[in-house]
Tab-separated table of C-alpha atoms and ligand atoms in Angstrom:
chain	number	residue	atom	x	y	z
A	7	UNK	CA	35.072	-41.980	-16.613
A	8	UNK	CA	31.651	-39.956	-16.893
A	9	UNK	CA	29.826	-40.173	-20.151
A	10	UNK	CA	29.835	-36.853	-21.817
A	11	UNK	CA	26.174	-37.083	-22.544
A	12	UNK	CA	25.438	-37.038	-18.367
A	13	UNK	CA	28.237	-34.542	-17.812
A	14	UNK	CA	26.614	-32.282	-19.905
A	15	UNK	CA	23.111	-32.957	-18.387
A	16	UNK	CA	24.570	-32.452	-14.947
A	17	UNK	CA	25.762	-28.654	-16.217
A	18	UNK	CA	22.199	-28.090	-17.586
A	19	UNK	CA	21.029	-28.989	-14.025
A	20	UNK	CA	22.859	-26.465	-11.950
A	21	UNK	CA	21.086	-23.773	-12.265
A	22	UNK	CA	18.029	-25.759	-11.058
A	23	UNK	CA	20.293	-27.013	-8.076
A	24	UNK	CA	21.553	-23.349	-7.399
A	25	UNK	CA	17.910	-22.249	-6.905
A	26	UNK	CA	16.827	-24.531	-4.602
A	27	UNK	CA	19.416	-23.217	-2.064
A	28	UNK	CA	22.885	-23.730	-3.202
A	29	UNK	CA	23.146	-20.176	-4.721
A	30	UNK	CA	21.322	-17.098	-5.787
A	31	UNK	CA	17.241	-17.948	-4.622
A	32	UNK	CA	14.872	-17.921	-6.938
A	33	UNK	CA	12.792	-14.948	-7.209
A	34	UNK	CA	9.446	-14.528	-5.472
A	35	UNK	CA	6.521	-12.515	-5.940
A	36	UNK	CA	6.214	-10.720	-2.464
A	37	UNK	CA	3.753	-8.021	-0.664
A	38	UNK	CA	2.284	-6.802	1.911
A	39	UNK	CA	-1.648	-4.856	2.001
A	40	UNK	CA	-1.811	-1.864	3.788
A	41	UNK	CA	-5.318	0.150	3.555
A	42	UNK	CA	-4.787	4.102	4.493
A	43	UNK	CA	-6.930	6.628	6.400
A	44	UNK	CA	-10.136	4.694	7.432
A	45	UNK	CA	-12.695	7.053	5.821
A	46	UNK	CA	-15.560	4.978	6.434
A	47	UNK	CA	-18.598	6.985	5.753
A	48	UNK	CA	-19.437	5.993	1.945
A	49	UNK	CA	-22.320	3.473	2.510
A	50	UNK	CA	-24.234	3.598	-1.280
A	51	UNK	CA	-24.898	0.058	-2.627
A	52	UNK	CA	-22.999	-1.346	0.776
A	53	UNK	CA	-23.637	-0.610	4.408
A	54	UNK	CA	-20.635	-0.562	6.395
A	55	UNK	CA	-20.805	-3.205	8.024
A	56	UNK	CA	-20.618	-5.492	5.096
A	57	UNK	CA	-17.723	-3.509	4.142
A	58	UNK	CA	-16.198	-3.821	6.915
A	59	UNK	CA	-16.519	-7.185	6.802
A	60	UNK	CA	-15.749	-8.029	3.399
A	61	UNK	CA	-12.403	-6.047	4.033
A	62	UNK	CA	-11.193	-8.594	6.631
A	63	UNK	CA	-12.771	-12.050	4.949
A	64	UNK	CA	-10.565	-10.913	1.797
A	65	UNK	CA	-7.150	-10.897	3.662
A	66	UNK	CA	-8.722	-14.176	5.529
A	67	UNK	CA	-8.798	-15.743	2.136
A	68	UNK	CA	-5.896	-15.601	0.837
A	69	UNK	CA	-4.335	-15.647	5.054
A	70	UNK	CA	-3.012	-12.343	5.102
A	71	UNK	CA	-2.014	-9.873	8.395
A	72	UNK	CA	-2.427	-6.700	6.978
A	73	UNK	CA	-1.347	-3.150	8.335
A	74	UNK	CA	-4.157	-0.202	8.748
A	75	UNK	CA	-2.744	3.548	8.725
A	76	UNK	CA	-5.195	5.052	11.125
A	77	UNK	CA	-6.524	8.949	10.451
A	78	UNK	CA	-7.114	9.408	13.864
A	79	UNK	CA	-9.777	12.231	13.074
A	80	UNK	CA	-11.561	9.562	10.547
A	81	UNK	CA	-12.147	6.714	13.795
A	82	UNK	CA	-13.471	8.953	16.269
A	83	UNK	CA	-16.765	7.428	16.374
A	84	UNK	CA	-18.076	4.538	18.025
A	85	UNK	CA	-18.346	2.359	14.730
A	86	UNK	CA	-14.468	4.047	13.563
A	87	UNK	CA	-12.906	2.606	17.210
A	88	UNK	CA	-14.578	-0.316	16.589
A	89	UNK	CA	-13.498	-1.281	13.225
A	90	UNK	CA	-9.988	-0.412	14.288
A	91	UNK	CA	-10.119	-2.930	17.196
A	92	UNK	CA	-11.901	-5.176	15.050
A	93	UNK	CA	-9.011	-5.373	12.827
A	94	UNK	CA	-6.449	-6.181	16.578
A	95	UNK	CA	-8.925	-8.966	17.175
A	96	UNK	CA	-8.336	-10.149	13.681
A	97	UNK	CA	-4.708	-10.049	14.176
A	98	UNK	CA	-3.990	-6.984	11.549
A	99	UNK	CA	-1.814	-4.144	12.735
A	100	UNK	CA	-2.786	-0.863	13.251
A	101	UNK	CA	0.046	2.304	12.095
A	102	UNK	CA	-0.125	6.239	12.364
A	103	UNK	CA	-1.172	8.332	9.645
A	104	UNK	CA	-1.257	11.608	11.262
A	105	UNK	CA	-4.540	12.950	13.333
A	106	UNK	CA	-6.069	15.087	10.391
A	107	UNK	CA	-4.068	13.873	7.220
A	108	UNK	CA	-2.569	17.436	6.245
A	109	UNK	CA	0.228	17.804	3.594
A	110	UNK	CA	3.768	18.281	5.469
A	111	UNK	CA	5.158	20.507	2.661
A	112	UNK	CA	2.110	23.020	3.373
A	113	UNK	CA	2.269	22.513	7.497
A	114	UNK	CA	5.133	24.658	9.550
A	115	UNK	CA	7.358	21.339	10.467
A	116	UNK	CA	6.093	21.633	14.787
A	117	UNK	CA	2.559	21.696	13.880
A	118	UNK	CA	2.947	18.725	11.598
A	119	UNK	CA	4.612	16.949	14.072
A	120	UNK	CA	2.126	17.542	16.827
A	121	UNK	CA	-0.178	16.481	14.679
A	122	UNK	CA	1.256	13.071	14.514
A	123	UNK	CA	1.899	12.906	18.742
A	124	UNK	CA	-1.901	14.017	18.670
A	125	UNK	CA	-2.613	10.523	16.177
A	126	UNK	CA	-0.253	8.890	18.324
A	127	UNK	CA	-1.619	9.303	21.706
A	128	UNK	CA	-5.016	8.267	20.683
A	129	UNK	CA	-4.097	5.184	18.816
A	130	UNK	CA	-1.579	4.497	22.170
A	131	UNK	CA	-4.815	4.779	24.019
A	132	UNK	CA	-6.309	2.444	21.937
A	133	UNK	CA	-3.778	-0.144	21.253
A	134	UNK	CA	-1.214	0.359	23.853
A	135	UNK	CA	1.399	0.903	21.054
A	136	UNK	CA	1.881	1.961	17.822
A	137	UNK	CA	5.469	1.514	15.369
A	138	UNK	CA	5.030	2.840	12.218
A	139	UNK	CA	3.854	5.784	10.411
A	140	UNK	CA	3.215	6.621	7.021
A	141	UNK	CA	3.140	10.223	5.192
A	142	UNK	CA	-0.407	11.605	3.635
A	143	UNK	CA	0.020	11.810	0.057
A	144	UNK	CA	3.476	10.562	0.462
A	145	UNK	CA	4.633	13.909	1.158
A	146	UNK	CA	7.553	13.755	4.003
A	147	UNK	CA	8.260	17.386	3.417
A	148	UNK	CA	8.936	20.575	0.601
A	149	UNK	CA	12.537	20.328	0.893
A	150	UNK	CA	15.830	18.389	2.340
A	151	UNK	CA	15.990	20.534	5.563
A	152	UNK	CA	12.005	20.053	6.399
A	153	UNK	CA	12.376	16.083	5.125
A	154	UNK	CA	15.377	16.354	7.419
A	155	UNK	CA	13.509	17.528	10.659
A	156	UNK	CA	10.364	15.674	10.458
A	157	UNK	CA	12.459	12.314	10.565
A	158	UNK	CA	13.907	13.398	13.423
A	159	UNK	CA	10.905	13.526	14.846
A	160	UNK	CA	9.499	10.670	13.672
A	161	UNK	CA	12.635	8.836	15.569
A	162	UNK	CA	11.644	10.622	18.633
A	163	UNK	CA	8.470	9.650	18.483
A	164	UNK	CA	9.376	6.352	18.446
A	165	UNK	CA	8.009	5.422	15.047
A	166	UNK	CA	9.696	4.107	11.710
A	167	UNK	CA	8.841	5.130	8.454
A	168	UNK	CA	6.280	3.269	6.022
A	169	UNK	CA	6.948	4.161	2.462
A	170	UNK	CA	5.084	2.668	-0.613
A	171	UNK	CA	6.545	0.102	-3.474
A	172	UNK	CA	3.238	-1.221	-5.023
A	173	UNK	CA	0.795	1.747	-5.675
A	174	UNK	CA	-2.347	0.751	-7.099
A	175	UNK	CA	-4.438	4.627	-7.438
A	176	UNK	CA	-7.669	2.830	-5.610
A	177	UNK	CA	-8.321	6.242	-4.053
A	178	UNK	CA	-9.253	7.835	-7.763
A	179	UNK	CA	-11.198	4.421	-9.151
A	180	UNK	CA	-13.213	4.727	-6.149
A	181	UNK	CA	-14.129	8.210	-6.388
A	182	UNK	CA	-15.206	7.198	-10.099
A	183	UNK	CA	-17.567	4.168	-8.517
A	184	UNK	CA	-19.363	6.922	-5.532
A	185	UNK	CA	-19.553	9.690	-7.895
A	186	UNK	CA	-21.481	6.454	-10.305
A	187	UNK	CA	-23.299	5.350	-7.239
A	188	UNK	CA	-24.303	8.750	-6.187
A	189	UNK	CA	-26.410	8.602	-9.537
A	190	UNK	CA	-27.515	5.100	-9.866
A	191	UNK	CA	-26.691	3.293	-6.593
A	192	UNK	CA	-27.918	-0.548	-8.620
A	193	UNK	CA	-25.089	0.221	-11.221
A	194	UNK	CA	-23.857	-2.546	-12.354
A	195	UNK	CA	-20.311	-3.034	-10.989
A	196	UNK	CA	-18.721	-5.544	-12.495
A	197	UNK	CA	-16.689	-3.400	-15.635
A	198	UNK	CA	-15.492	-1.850	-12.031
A	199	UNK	CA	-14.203	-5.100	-11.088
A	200	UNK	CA	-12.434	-5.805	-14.263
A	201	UNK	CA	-11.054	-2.831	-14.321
A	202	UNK	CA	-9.496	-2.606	-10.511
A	203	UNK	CA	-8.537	-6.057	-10.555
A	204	UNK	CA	-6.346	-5.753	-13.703
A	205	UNK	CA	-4.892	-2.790	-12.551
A	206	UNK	CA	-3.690	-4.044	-9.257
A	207	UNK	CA	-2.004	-7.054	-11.357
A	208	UNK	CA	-0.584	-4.919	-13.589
A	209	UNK	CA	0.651	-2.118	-11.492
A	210	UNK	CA	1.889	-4.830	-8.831
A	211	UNK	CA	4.386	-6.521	-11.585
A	212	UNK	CA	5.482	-3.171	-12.792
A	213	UNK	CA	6.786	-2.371	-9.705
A	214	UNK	CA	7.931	-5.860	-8.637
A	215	UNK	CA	10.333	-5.137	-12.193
A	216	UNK	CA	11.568	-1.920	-10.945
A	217	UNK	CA	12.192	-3.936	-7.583
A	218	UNK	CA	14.723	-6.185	-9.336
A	219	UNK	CA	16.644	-3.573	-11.563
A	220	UNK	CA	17.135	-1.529	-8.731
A	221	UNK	CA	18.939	-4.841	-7.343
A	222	UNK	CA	15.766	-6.238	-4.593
A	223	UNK	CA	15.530	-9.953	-5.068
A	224	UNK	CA	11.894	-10.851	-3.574
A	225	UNK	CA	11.338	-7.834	-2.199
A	226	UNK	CA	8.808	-7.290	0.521
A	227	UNK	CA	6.451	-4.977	-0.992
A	228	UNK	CA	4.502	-2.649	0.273
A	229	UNK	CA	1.243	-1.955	-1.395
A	230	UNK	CA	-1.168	1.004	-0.991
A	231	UNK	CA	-4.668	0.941	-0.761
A	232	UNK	CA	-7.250	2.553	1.058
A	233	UNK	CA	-10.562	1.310	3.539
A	234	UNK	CA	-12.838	2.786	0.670
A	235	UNK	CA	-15.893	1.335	-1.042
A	236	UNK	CA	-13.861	0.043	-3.974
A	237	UNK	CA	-12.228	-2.517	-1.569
A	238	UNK	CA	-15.449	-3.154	-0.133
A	239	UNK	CA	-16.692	-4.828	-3.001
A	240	UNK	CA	-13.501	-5.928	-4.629
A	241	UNK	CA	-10.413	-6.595	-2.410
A	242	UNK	CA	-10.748	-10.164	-1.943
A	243	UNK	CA	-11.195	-10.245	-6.037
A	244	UNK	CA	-7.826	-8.080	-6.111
A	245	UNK	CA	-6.175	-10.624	-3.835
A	246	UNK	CA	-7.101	-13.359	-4.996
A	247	UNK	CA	-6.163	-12.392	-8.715
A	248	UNK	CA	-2.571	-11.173	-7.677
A	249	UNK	CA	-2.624	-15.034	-5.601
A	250	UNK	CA	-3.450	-16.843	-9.608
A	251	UNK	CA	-0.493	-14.466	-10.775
A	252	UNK	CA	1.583	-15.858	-8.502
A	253	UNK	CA	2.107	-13.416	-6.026
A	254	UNK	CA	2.443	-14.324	-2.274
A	255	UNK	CA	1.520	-12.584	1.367
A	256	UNK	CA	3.819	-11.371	3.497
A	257	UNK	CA	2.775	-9.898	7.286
A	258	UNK	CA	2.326	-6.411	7.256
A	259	UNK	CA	4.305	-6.482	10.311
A	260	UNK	CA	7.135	-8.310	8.978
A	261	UNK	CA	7.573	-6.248	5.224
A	262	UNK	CA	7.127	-3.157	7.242
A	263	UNK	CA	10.145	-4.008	9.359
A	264	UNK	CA	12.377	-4.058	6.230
A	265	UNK	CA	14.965	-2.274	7.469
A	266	UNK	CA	15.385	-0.234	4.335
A	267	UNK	CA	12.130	1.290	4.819
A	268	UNK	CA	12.922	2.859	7.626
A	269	UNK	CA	16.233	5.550	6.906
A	270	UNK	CA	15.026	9.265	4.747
A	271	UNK	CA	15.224	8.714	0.984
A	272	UNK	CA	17.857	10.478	-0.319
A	273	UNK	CA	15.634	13.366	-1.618
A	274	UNK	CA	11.833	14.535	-0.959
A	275	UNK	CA	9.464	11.580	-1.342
A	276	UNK	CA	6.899	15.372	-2.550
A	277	UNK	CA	4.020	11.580	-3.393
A	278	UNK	CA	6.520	9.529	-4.773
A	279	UNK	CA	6.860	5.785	-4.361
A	280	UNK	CA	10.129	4.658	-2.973
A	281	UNK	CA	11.031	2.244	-5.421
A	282	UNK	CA	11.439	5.875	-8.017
A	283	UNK	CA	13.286	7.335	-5.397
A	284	UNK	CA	15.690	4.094	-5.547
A	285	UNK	CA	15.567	4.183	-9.255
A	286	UNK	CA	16.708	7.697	-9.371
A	287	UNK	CA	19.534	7.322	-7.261
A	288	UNK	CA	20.857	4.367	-8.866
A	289	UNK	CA	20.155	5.539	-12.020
A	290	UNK	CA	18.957	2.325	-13.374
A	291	UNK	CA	16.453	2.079	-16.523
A	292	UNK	CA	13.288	0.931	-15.564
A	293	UNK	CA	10.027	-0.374	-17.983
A	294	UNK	CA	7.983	2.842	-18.403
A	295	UNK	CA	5.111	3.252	-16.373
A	296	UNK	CA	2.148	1.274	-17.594
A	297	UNK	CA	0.359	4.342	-19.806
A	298	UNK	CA	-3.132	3.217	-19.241
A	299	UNK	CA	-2.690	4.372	-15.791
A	300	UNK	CA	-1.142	7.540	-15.987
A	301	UNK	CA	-2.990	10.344	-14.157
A	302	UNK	CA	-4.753	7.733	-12.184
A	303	UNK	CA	-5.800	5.789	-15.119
A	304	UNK	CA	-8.573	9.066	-15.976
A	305	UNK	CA	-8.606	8.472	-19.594
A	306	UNK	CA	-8.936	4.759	-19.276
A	307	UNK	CA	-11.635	5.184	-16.912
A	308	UNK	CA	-12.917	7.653	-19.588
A	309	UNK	CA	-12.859	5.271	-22.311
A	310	UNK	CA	-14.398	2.390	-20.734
A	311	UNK	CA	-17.040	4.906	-19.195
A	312	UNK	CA	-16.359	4.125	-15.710
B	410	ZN	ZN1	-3.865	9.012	3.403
């Protein structure tokens, strides 16, 4: 007969036993990188070539194939063509992000579209082939019937959609750090360090919780940055943090092929990430938003004098 003492330890033990494989799997801290638009002009405090580089030797450290969303319009010069082919040769992928990066809900629907065969022809030239796409400012259209249309075309251009779960508001911290650099380009940088790299952390498990109580277990995330100074100096700080937290690195290629990515959300995205979109339809309670970065984290930034 089996002593009560090691029946009871062997109950205490199955959960243990159902994570490694017998049962639900244990959670895991999941995402992809993917830098937007390629606006590589900024060079105060850090020529581009350094930023280039530091880009790419930050998603070497931690072994990471991102995904670029090209501005076509942004990479028309010799150094933008080359970046983007430096990233193929470093085994990143390149995506569409239209040619000029207009707003959909402010573009008649053909126009917009055309503007994304114009992106698409030019990165095709390029690269031979490009899959996904991703809206500017997360705006796939003003209303159901536009939304409607321009995935449509999007399927008949042969590309699948790239929405956002992890957004970090880089874009506004490193307008803060130019507009600072613009003034004093030997400012010191590091309270703009701190500051990013917490906020990446922070933002990343916020969303990795609204993830789970909309019912993703290790979801592949998606996470939005942009090739901006910011990341010059700081991205492999960013990743590496997020790697001590005990988040992982998924392919670009492979999160972006989450097949739930690709079908409309079931309203207007009109800049929203897709993990609200989920919420709202499932009608779920969520953690609130961390405050500190509400309105891109402005008063933060404010308060810290960044
Ligand atoms: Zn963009």
């Amino acid at each position: 007969m089996m002593d009560r003492r090691l029946f009871l330890a062997g109950l205490a033990a199955l959960p243990a036993c159902s994570e490694i494989g017998l049962g639900a799997r244990p959670h895991k801290k999941r995402m992809a990188i993917t830098l937007d638009d390629f606006q590589l002009e900024f060079d105060i405090g850090l020529d581009k070539e350094s930023r280039h580089e530091n880009i790419l030797n930050a998603f070497d450290a931690v072994g990471h194939k991102a995904a670029g969303f090209v501005t076509g319009s942004f990479v028309t010069s010799d150094w933008g063509r080359r970046v983007v082919q430096n990233w193929l040769d470093r085994g990143h992928l390149i995506a569409n992000h239209t040619w000029s990066h207009p707003h959909a809900s402010e573009t008649e629907t053909a126009k917009y579209l055309a503007d994304i065969q114009k992106n698409k022809s030019y990165l095709d030239e390029l690269l031979r082939q490009v899959d996904f796409f991703r809206f500017p400012y997360l705006d796939d259209g003003r209303d159901r019937r536009q939304q409607t249309a321009l995935f449509d075309g999007l399927k008949d251009l042969g590309l699948r959609n790239a929405p956002v779960t992890v957004g970090t508001v880089d874009w506004f911290t490193s307008n803060r750090l130019e507009a600072a650099l613009k003034i004093n380009p030997n400012k010191d940088l590091g309270p703009y360090r701190d500051y990013y790299v917490e906020m990446c952390v922070t933002l990343a498990n916020h969303w990795d919780g609204v993830a789970q109580a909309v019912g993703f277990q290790s979801l592949p995330h998606l996470t939005l940055m942009h090739h901006n100074i910011l990341n010059g100096h700081f991205l492999k700080d960013v990743l590496l943090a997020l790697k001590s937290d005990g988040w992982g690195f998924v392919d670009a290629a492979e999160a972006l092929n989450f097949s739930a990515y690709h079908a409309m959300p079931p309203e207007p995205t009109l800049g929203r990430n897709w993990l609200t979109l989920r919420q709202r339809a499932a009608n779920v309670e969520i953690d609130p938003y961390p405050e500190q970065y509400l309105e891109f984290g402005r008063k933060e930034m404010d308060a810290l004098g960044l």
